[in-house]
């Protein structure tokens, strides 16, 4: 057995590449994907031809146009990209052992047998590149990283872009990544970098040589120890996370920024979040509302409630929170809003309530009505049944 256990695949400029695959006329041209179809939006993705001019994620549309006069702007179509994600995943799974889809453009593959050796792993990457190009599209390329665990494989996958292939293990660590800044590593935020620097850890080499027990103290969590042990090449597996809640947020288009309009959008967001909550068999014990007034400090409040999956109950709490916020936002404009259903647990774990009355794990009348609405909407189309007046605000995740 060789030193490698994980192959990490990072699709190159995935959104823009999908668009170029579907539209040959924009292949080889600078392309930017935008979240909003106006001059006030920003780029959420860019092709490598656009990146060569300095266009990157977060670049505003006017700035991108100035940097690259011939750039092509396209609205994001997330559902389309998800479909291509699944097509790529199917190809990878036929040719290798796909362990996990990490995101819409990232995949994790298990290496075993001969493929734990560097030469065999590189040969596998070459076969996967050919398979994706032939079975999904020639514009779809990826960079690959290999390592003894998911962290080193992911870092290796970022070292050579586009269309690269690199590996990290105890044989070339930490020298191979010594040129990186601390916050170039996944999981190291600016605040964590500052915390590390206060502890005397100012570069990658120092971090890699850190005693894992000291890392636990710096992180104030066992995750610090896990992180450093992974950097040192130990086979640290990913920990399965528990879902903390269901939420939706929206950067508002200009026509939705008046508080009265934004309130109706919040109702639409609640319908979507509550439907996902029920689809996952969960109940939520709290509801939070987040408002971002333009030119003012953000406003956020939450209310605890009996664990429920009743859309109308969340609507009632939402209305109460908007009433609290109204004196501070009336007459202004909102840049963004968000709702969050928190303190989640499974419906099967909920105890009964003699006052309702409802038996353990049994749905209330309102929850049964909500579930019936889900069934009808799934069969006849979203929005067939609504829980009162709302304002749909389709955007990044609804297109395609």
Tab-separated table of C-alpha atoms in Angstrom:
chain	number	residue	atom	x	y	z
A	1	UNK	CA	0.000	0.000	0.000
A	2	UNK	CA	1.233	3.458	-0.878
A	3	UNK	CA	0.823	6.682	1.092
A	4	UNK	CA	-2.279	7.996	-0.707
A	5	UNK	CA	-5.842	7.380	0.438
A	6	UNK	CA	-7.933	10.229	-1.011
A	7	UNK	CA	-8.340	11.818	-4.435
A	8	UNK	CA	-9.925	15.271	-4.429
A	9	UNK	CA	-11.404	16.650	-7.653
A	10	UNK	CA	-12.051	20.365	-8.103
A	11	UNK	CA	-13.839	21.319	-11.319
A	12	UNK	CA	-12.225	24.303	-13.059
A	13	UNK	CA	-14.482	27.369	-13.469
A	14	UNK	CA	-17.372	24.933	-13.366
A	15	UNK	CA	-20.336	27.271	-13.933
A	16	UNK	CA	-18.687	29.102	-16.813
A	17	UNK	CA	-17.428	25.821	-18.304
A	18	UNK	CA	-20.949	24.376	-18.318
A	19	UNK	CA	-22.200	27.440	-20.184
A	20	UNK	CA	-19.328	27.183	-22.669
A	21	UNK	CA	-20.055	23.494	-23.194
A	22	UNK	CA	-23.676	24.256	-24.064
A	23	UNK	CA	-22.864	27.283	-26.211
A	24	UNK	CA	-19.882	26.763	-28.541
A	25	UNK	CA	-19.962	30.426	-29.608
A	26	UNK	CA	-18.570	31.521	-26.211
A	27	UNK	CA	-15.837	28.888	-25.950
A	28	UNK	CA	-12.437	30.507	-25.563
A	29	UNK	CA	-14.069	33.834	-24.668
A	30	UNK	CA	-14.118	35.534	-21.253
A	31	UNK	CA	-17.372	34.637	-19.486
A	32	UNK	CA	-18.759	35.788	-16.132
A	33	UNK	CA	-21.738	34.297	-14.305
A	34	UNK	CA	-23.836	36.828	-12.394
A	35	UNK	CA	-26.408	36.399	-9.638
A	36	UNK	CA	-28.503	39.398	-10.707
A	37	UNK	CA	-29.327	40.497	-14.227
A	38	UNK	CA	-28.442	44.166	-13.886
A	39	UNK	CA	-25.447	46.458	-13.541
A	40	UNK	CA	-25.679	46.411	-9.732
A	41	UNK	CA	-24.882	42.715	-9.459
A	42	UNK	CA	-21.548	40.975	-9.098
A	43	UNK	CA	-19.828	37.948	-10.589
A	44	UNK	CA	-20.330	34.633	-8.818
A	45	UNK	CA	-18.027	32.772	-11.214
A	46	UNK	CA	-15.707	33.489	-14.121
A	47	UNK	CA	-14.030	31.511	-16.869
A	48	UNK	CA	-10.252	31.308	-16.952
A	49	UNK	CA	-10.277	33.624	-19.958
A	50	UNK	CA	-11.999	36.230	-17.741
A	51	UNK	CA	-9.748	35.498	-14.761
A	52	UNK	CA	-6.767	36.371	-16.937
A	53	UNK	CA	-8.092	39.956	-16.992
A	54	UNK	CA	-8.522	40.063	-13.204
A	55	UNK	CA	-12.215	39.178	-13.065
A	56	UNK	CA	-12.990	36.944	-10.102
A	57	UNK	CA	-15.793	35.978	-7.735
A	58	UNK	CA	-17.175	39.128	-6.128
A	59	UNK	CA	-16.098	41.485	-8.920
A	60	UNK	CA	-18.918	43.912	-9.678
A	61	UNK	CA	-20.435	43.921	-13.146
A	62	UNK	CA	-19.218	47.479	-13.973
A	63	UNK	CA	-15.704	46.647	-12.763
A	64	UNK	CA	-15.642	43.400	-14.762
A	65	UNK	CA	-16.756	45.268	-17.862
A	66	UNK	CA	-13.962	47.781	-17.329
A	67	UNK	CA	-11.328	45.091	-16.743
A	68	UNK	CA	-12.467	43.033	-19.730
A	69	UNK	CA	-14.482	45.027	-22.327
A	70	UNK	CA	-15.385	41.939	-24.374
A	71	UNK	CA	-16.648	39.863	-21.462
A	72	UNK	CA	-19.877	37.848	-21.813
A	73	UNK	CA	-22.277	38.063	-18.853
A	74	UNK	CA	-24.688	35.205	-18.247
A	75	UNK	CA	-27.240	34.768	-15.433
A	76	UNK	CA	-26.533	31.890	-13.080
A	77	UNK	CA	-28.537	28.701	-13.584
A	78	UNK	CA	-27.859	26.661	-10.484
A	79	UNK	CA	-30.230	23.833	-11.278
A	80	UNK	CA	-28.428	23.333	-14.572
A	81	UNK	CA	-25.082	23.175	-12.774
A	82	UNK	CA	-26.471	20.647	-10.308
A	83	UNK	CA	-27.555	18.447	-13.218
A	84	UNK	CA	-24.030	18.601	-14.648
A	85	UNK	CA	-22.652	17.895	-11.166
A	86	UNK	CA	-24.670	14.666	-11.095
A	87	UNK	CA	-23.499	13.723	-14.584
A	88	UNK	CA	-19.864	14.204	-13.569
A	89	UNK	CA	-20.482	12.235	-10.352
A	90	UNK	CA	-21.961	9.339	-12.341
A	91	UNK	CA	-18.888	9.213	-14.583
A	92	UNK	CA	-16.485	9.325	-11.641
A	93	UNK	CA	-18.407	6.591	-9.840
A	94	UNK	CA	-18.223	4.294	-12.861
A	95	UNK	CA	-14.455	4.619	-13.114
A	96	UNK	CA	-13.501	4.950	-9.428
A	97	UNK	CA	-14.912	4.727	-5.901
A	98	UNK	CA	-16.750	8.004	-5.404
A	99	UNK	CA	-16.957	8.550	-1.652
A	100	UNK	CA	-18.588	11.950	-1.396
A	101	UNK	CA	-19.879	14.888	-3.433
A	102	UNK	CA	-18.313	17.730	-1.461
A	103	UNK	CA	-20.090	20.562	-3.276
A	104	UNK	CA	-21.516	21.412	-6.672
A	105	UNK	CA	-17.999	21.365	-8.160
A	106	UNK	CA	-15.976	19.204	-5.756
A	107	UNK	CA	-15.764	15.423	-5.364
A	108	UNK	CA	-13.906	13.037	-3.092
A	109	UNK	CA	-12.739	9.587	-4.243
A	110	UNK	CA	-11.315	6.723	-2.178
A	111	UNK	CA	-7.975	5.326	-3.308
A	112	UNK	CA	-7.157	1.688	-2.622
A	113	UNK	CA	-4.864	-1.063	-3.833
A	114	UNK	CA	-2.352	-0.020	-6.478
A	115	UNK	CA	-3.947	3.405	-6.762
A	116	UNK	CA	-2.504	4.396	-3.366
A	117	UNK	CA	0.843	4.645	-5.181
A	118	UNK	CA	1.583	7.969	-6.856
A	119	UNK	CA	2.114	6.681	-10.412
A	120	UNK	CA	-1.074	4.578	-10.389
A	121	UNK	CA	-3.053	7.436	-8.846
A	122	UNK	CA	-1.862	9.785	-11.587
A	123	UNK	CA	-2.880	7.225	-14.210
A	124	UNK	CA	-6.345	7.080	-12.625
A	125	UNK	CA	-6.616	10.877	-12.775
A	126	UNK	CA	-5.727	10.815	-16.473
A	127	UNK	CA	-8.445	8.230	-17.133
A	128	UNK	CA	-11.001	10.272	-15.208
A	129	UNK	CA	-10.120	13.436	-17.121
A	130	UNK	CA	-10.617	11.632	-20.425
A	131	UNK	CA	-13.886	10.077	-19.259
A	132	UNK	CA	-15.364	13.397	-18.107
A	133	UNK	CA	-14.340	15.094	-21.353
A	134	UNK	CA	-15.839	12.334	-23.508
A	135	UNK	CA	-18.978	11.541	-21.509
A	136	UNK	CA	-19.926	14.977	-20.126
A	137	UNK	CA	-18.156	17.562	-22.267
A	138	UNK	CA	-14.779	18.652	-23.540
A	139	UNK	CA	-15.071	22.006	-21.744
A	140	UNK	CA	-15.368	20.291	-18.359
A	141	UNK	CA	-11.908	20.048	-16.830
A	142	UNK	CA	-10.710	19.581	-13.277
A	143	UNK	CA	-7.676	19.846	-11.045
A	144	UNK	CA	-6.850	16.821	-8.915
A	145	UNK	CA	-5.196	16.517	-5.532
A	146	UNK	CA	-4.032	13.341	-3.820
A	147	UNK	CA	-3.108	12.762	-0.195
A	148	UNK	CA	-3.289	10.467	2.835
A	149	UNK	CA	-6.449	12.265	4.005
A	150	UNK	CA	-9.133	14.639	2.725
A	151	UNK	CA	-7.393	17.814	3.945
A	152	UNK	CA	-4.067	17.259	2.209
A	153	UNK	CA	-5.849	16.036	-0.925
A	154	UNK	CA	-7.963	19.197	-1.012
A	155	UNK	CA	-4.952	21.473	-0.510
A	156	UNK	CA	-3.070	19.576	-3.242
A	157	UNK	CA	-6.022	20.074	-5.604
A	158	UNK	CA	-5.643	23.852	-5.309
A	159	UNK	CA	-1.925	23.914	-6.107
A	160	UNK	CA	-2.123	23.601	-9.893
A	161	UNK	CA	-4.956	25.198	-11.820
A	162	UNK	CA	-6.412	24.684	-14.320
A	163	UNK	CA	-6.323	21.002	-15.252
A	164	UNK	CA	-3.557	20.130	-12.793
A	165	UNK	CA	-2.619	17.112	-10.714
A	166	UNK	CA	-0.573	17.327	-7.505
A	167	UNK	CA	-0.038	15.256	-4.372
A	168	UNK	CA	0.885	15.941	-0.756
A	169	UNK	CA	2.202	13.441	1.768
A	170	UNK	CA	4.856	13.149	4.429
A	171	UNK	CA	7.503	12.930	1.727
A	172	UNK	CA	7.008	16.503	0.455
A	173	UNK	CA	5.341	18.215	3.430
A	174	UNK	CA	5.548	20.929	4.635
A	175	UNK	CA	8.019	22.254	2.037
A	176	UNK	CA	5.563	21.849	-0.869
A	177	UNK	CA	3.103	24.326	0.660
A	178	UNK	CA	5.518	26.504	2.639
A	179	UNK	CA	4.862	29.407	0.245
A	180	UNK	CA	1.172	29.595	1.207
A	181	UNK	CA	-0.249	31.955	3.810
A	182	UNK	CA	-1.978	30.461	6.824
A	183	UNK	CA	-5.421	31.568	5.638
A	184	UNK	CA	-4.829	30.021	2.217
A	185	UNK	CA	-5.601	26.694	3.876
A	186	UNK	CA	-9.238	25.531	3.961
A	187	UNK	CA	-10.660	26.023	7.435
A	188	UNK	CA	-8.297	28.850	8.442
A	189	UNK	CA	-10.290	32.081	8.573
A	190	UNK	CA	-8.823	35.541	9.109
A	191	UNK	CA	-9.762	35.426	12.796
A	192	UNK	CA	-8.189	31.976	13.197
A	193	UNK	CA	-5.050	33.229	11.482
A	194	UNK	CA	-4.875	36.092	13.999
A	195	UNK	CA	-5.375	33.635	16.857
A	196	UNK	CA	-2.556	31.441	15.531
A	197	UNK	CA	-0.240	34.421	15.138
A	198	UNK	CA	-0.906	35.497	18.726
A	199	UNK	CA	0.166	31.985	19.721
A	200	UNK	CA	3.433	32.387	17.772
A	201	UNK	CA	2.387	30.348	14.742
A	202	UNK	CA	3.066	32.664	11.789
A	203	UNK	CA	3.714	30.371	8.829
A	204	UNK	CA	2.763	27.014	7.342
A	205	UNK	CA	5.921	25.257	8.519
A	206	UNK	CA	5.293	26.268	12.129
A	207	UNK	CA	1.674	25.123	11.867
A	208	UNK	CA	2.656	21.720	10.472
A	209	UNK	CA	5.157	21.216	13.305
A	210	UNK	CA	2.733	22.285	16.006
A	211	UNK	CA	1.965	19.833	18.804
A	212	UNK	CA	-1.632	18.672	18.096
A	213	UNK	CA	-2.491	19.176	21.782
A	214	UNK	CA	-1.360	22.798	21.508
A	215	UNK	CA	-3.531	23.161	18.398
A	216	UNK	CA	-6.543	21.958	20.392
A	217	UNK	CA	-5.888	24.746	22.916
A	218	UNK	CA	-5.502	27.410	20.196
A	219	UNK	CA	-8.691	26.327	18.417
A	220	UNK	CA	-10.427	25.789	21.764
A	221	UNK	CA	-11.775	22.666	20.155
A	222	UNK	CA	-10.733	19.139	19.239
A	223	UNK	CA	-11.003	20.298	15.607
A	224	UNK	CA	-7.649	22.057	16.017
A	225	UNK	CA	-5.981	18.785	16.952
A	226	UNK	CA	-7.685	16.987	14.058
A	227	UNK	CA	-6.585	19.731	11.645
A	228	UNK	CA	-2.911	19.601	12.599
A	229	UNK	CA	-2.810	15.808	12.679
A	230	UNK	CA	-4.246	15.825	9.137
A	231	UNK	CA	-1.594	18.329	8.025
A	232	UNK	CA	1.023	15.976	9.466
A	233	UNK	CA	-0.276	13.210	7.207
A	234	UNK	CA	-2.323	11.105	9.602
A	235	UNK	CA	-5.382	9.339	8.084
A	236	UNK	CA	-7.954	11.602	9.772
A	237	UNK	CA	-11.468	10.908	8.420
A	238	UNK	CA	-14.162	13.490	7.834
A	239	UNK	CA	-16.566	13.808	10.743
A	240	UNK	CA	-20.235	13.583	9.834
A	241	UNK	CA	-21.846	16.853	10.795
A	242	UNK	CA	-25.270	17.271	12.315
A	243	UNK	CA	-27.648	19.683	10.693
A	244	UNK	CA	-28.236	22.786	12.809
A	245	UNK	CA	-31.193	24.187	10.951
A	246	UNK	CA	-32.957	25.006	7.728
A	247	UNK	CA	-32.757	28.495	6.304
A	248	UNK	CA	-33.122	30.647	3.246
A	249	UNK	CA	-31.712	34.068	2.563
A	250	UNK	CA	-31.966	36.421	-0.359
A	251	UNK	CA	-30.061	39.461	-1.606
A	252	UNK	CA	-32.982	41.560	-2.728
A	253	UNK	CA	-33.438	42.960	-6.214
A	254	UNK	CA	-34.315	46.693	-6.257
A	255	UNK	CA	-38.060	46.091	-6.729
A	256	UNK	CA	-38.171	43.993	-3.522
A	257	UNK	CA	-36.245	46.309	-1.187
A	258	UNK	CA	-39.187	48.237	0.270
A	259	UNK	CA	-40.007	46.664	3.674
A	260	UNK	CA	-43.576	45.780	2.658
A	261	UNK	CA	-42.300	43.899	-0.400
A	262	UNK	CA	-39.450	42.285	1.528
A	263	UNK	CA	-41.930	41.013	4.113
A	264	UNK	CA	-43.801	39.136	1.384
A	265	UNK	CA	-40.502	37.663	0.173
A	266	UNK	CA	-39.809	36.448	3.726
A	267	UNK	CA	-43.095	34.518	3.638
A	268	UNK	CA	-41.990	32.831	0.425
A	269	UNK	CA	-38.644	31.933	2.021
A	270	UNK	CA	-40.457	30.390	4.995
A	271	UNK	CA	-42.551	28.198	2.707
A	272	UNK	CA	-39.407	26.885	1.034
A	273	UNK	CA	-37.504	26.299	4.291
A	274	UNK	CA	-40.451	24.620	6.033
A	275	UNK	CA	-41.028	22.307	3.068
A	276	UNK	CA	-37.380	21.188	3.249
A	277	UNK	CA	-37.745	20.716	7.010
A	278	UNK	CA	-40.701	18.362	6.499
A	279	UNK	CA	-39.024	16.569	3.611
A	280	UNK	CA	-36.170	15.728	5.987
A	281	UNK	CA	-38.575	14.505	8.672
A	282	UNK	CA	-37.577	17.252	11.110
A	283	UNK	CA	-39.157	19.755	13.464
A	284	UNK	CA	-37.704	23.134	14.502
A	285	UNK	CA	-37.788	24.661	17.988
A	286	UNK	CA	-36.830	28.217	17.050
A	287	UNK	CA	-37.316	30.766	14.298
A	288	UNK	CA	-34.933	33.617	13.444
A	289	UNK	CA	-35.344	36.617	11.158
A	290	UNK	CA	-32.368	38.542	9.742
A	291	UNK	CA	-32.770	41.928	8.044
A	292	UNK	CA	-30.044	44.035	6.428
A	293	UNK	CA	-31.257	47.640	6.083
A	294	UNK	CA	-29.262	49.701	3.598
A	295	UNK	CA	-26.998	52.171	5.399
A	296	UNK	CA	-27.872	50.805	8.844
A	297	UNK	CA	-26.777	48.054	11.168
A	298	UNK	CA	-28.271	44.581	10.576
A	299	UNK	CA	-31.317	43.583	12.606
A	300	UNK	CA	-31.767	40.010	13.849
A	301	UNK	CA	-34.057	38.390	16.400
A	302	UNK	CA	-35.149	34.846	17.185
A	303	UNK	CA	-38.035	33.285	19.082
A	304	UNK	CA	-38.165	29.815	20.593
A	305	UNK	CA	-41.275	27.735	20.058
A	306	UNK	CA	-42.610	24.255	20.631
A	307	UNK	CA	-40.890	21.934	18.112
A	308	UNK	CA	-42.993	22.064	14.954
A	309	UNK	CA	-42.980	21.717	11.182
A	310	UNK	CA	-46.162	23.756	10.680
A	311	UNK	CA	-45.604	26.458	8.059
A	312	UNK	CA	-48.351	28.687	9.451
A	313	UNK	CA	-46.763	28.621	12.922
A	314	UNK	CA	-43.512	29.937	11.452
A	315	UNK	CA	-45.532	32.551	9.525
A	316	UNK	CA	-47.073	33.782	12.788
A	317	UNK	CA	-43.677	34.119	14.459
A	318	UNK	CA	-42.299	35.857	11.377
A	319	UNK	CA	-45.119	38.418	11.467
A	320	UNK	CA	-44.435	39.105	15.160
A	321	UNK	CA	-40.739	39.714	14.475
A	322	UNK	CA	-41.479	42.044	11.559
A	323	UNK	CA	-43.700	44.073	13.893
A	324	UNK	CA	-40.772	44.420	16.288
A	325	UNK	CA	-38.459	45.485	13.484
A	326	UNK	CA	-40.902	47.883	11.819
A	327	UNK	CA	-40.009	51.064	13.792
A	328	UNK	CA	-36.364	50.627	12.750
A	329	UNK	CA	-36.885	49.790	9.075
A	330	UNK	CA	-40.006	51.778	8.150
A	331	UNK	CA	-39.304	54.168	5.295
A	332	UNK	CA	-35.952	52.557	4.513
A	333	UNK	CA	-34.720	49.952	2.069
A	334	UNK	CA	-33.522	46.414	2.739
A	335	UNK	CA	-30.514	44.941	0.979
A	336	UNK	CA	-31.096	41.370	2.118
A	337	UNK	CA	-33.293	39.204	4.320
A	338	UNK	CA	-33.018	35.726	5.781
A	339	UNK	CA	-35.076	33.256	7.781
A	340	UNK	CA	-33.774	30.322	9.803
A	341	UNK	CA	-35.545	27.365	11.404
A	342	UNK	CA	-33.263	26.244	14.222
A	343	UNK	CA	-32.978	23.807	17.137
A	344	UNK	CA	-33.980	20.991	14.821
A	345	UNK	CA	-34.702	17.404	15.758
A	346	UNK	CA	-36.464	14.503	14.120
A	347	UNK	CA	-40.249	14.363	14.255
A	348	UNK	CA	-39.932	10.760	15.470
A	349	UNK	CA	-38.118	12.044	18.571
A	350	UNK	CA	-40.794	14.581	19.546
A	351	UNK	CA	-42.747	13.787	22.693
A	352	UNK	CA	-46.522	14.019	22.825
A	353	UNK	CA	-48.600	16.912	24.161
A	354	UNK	CA	-51.724	16.237	26.187
A	355	UNK	CA	-53.027	19.782	25.696
A	356	UNK	CA	-53.133	19.676	21.902
A	357	UNK	CA	-53.713	16.630	22.108
A	358	UNK	CA	-51.061	14.879	20.022
A	359	UNK	CA	-49.258	11.570	20.535
A	360	UNK	CA	-45.448	11.170	20.390
A	361	UNK	CA	-44.152	11.560	16.812
A	362	UNK	CA	-47.677	12.361	15.602
A	363	UNK	CA	-48.287	15.371	13.370
A	364	UNK	CA	-50.624	18.142	14.473
A	365	UNK	CA	-53.546	19.199	12.303
A	366	UNK	CA	-51.550	22.170	10.967
A	367	UNK	CA	-48.571	19.948	10.178
A	368	UNK	CA	-50.783	17.497	8.305
A	369	UNK	CA	-52.207	20.384	6.274
A	370	UNK	CA	-48.675	21.572	5.475
A	371	UNK	CA	-47.665	18.074	4.373
A	372	UNK	CA	-50.765	17.866	2.155
A	373	UNK	CA	-49.733	21.150	0.509
A	374	UNK	CA	-46.261	19.688	-0.107
A	375	UNK	CA	-47.795	16.693	-1.859
A	376	UNK	CA	-49.947	18.846	-4.130
A	377	UNK	CA	-47.079	21.208	-4.969
A	378	UNK	CA	-44.794	18.296	-5.806
A	379	UNK	CA	-47.397	16.783	-8.100
A	380	UNK	CA	-48.737	19.897	-9.832
A	381	UNK	CA	-45.849	22.350	-9.525
A	382	UNK	CA	-44.421	24.645	-6.885
A	383	UNK	CA	-46.765	27.443	-5.903
A	384	UNK	CA	-49.943	25.520	-6.732
A	385	UNK	CA	-50.857	25.982	-3.062
A	386	UNK	CA	-49.523	28.932	-1.085
A	387	UNK	CA	-49.859	29.774	2.587
A	388	UNK	CA	-51.343	33.204	2.001
A	389	UNK	CA	-49.871	36.100	0.041
A	390	UNK	CA	-46.165	36.024	-0.747
A	391	UNK	CA	-43.721	37.342	-3.346
A	392	UNK	CA	-41.511	34.726	-5.020
A	393	UNK	CA	-37.999	36.038	-5.609
A	394	UNK	CA	-36.282	33.427	-7.831
A	395	UNK	CA	-32.569	33.875	-8.135
A	396	UNK	CA	-29.339	31.920	-8.066
A	397	UNK	CA	-30.704	28.610	-6.807
A	398	UNK	CA	-33.962	28.649	-8.719
A	399	UNK	CA	-32.690	29.100	-12.260
A	400	UNK	CA	-31.871	26.428	-14.783
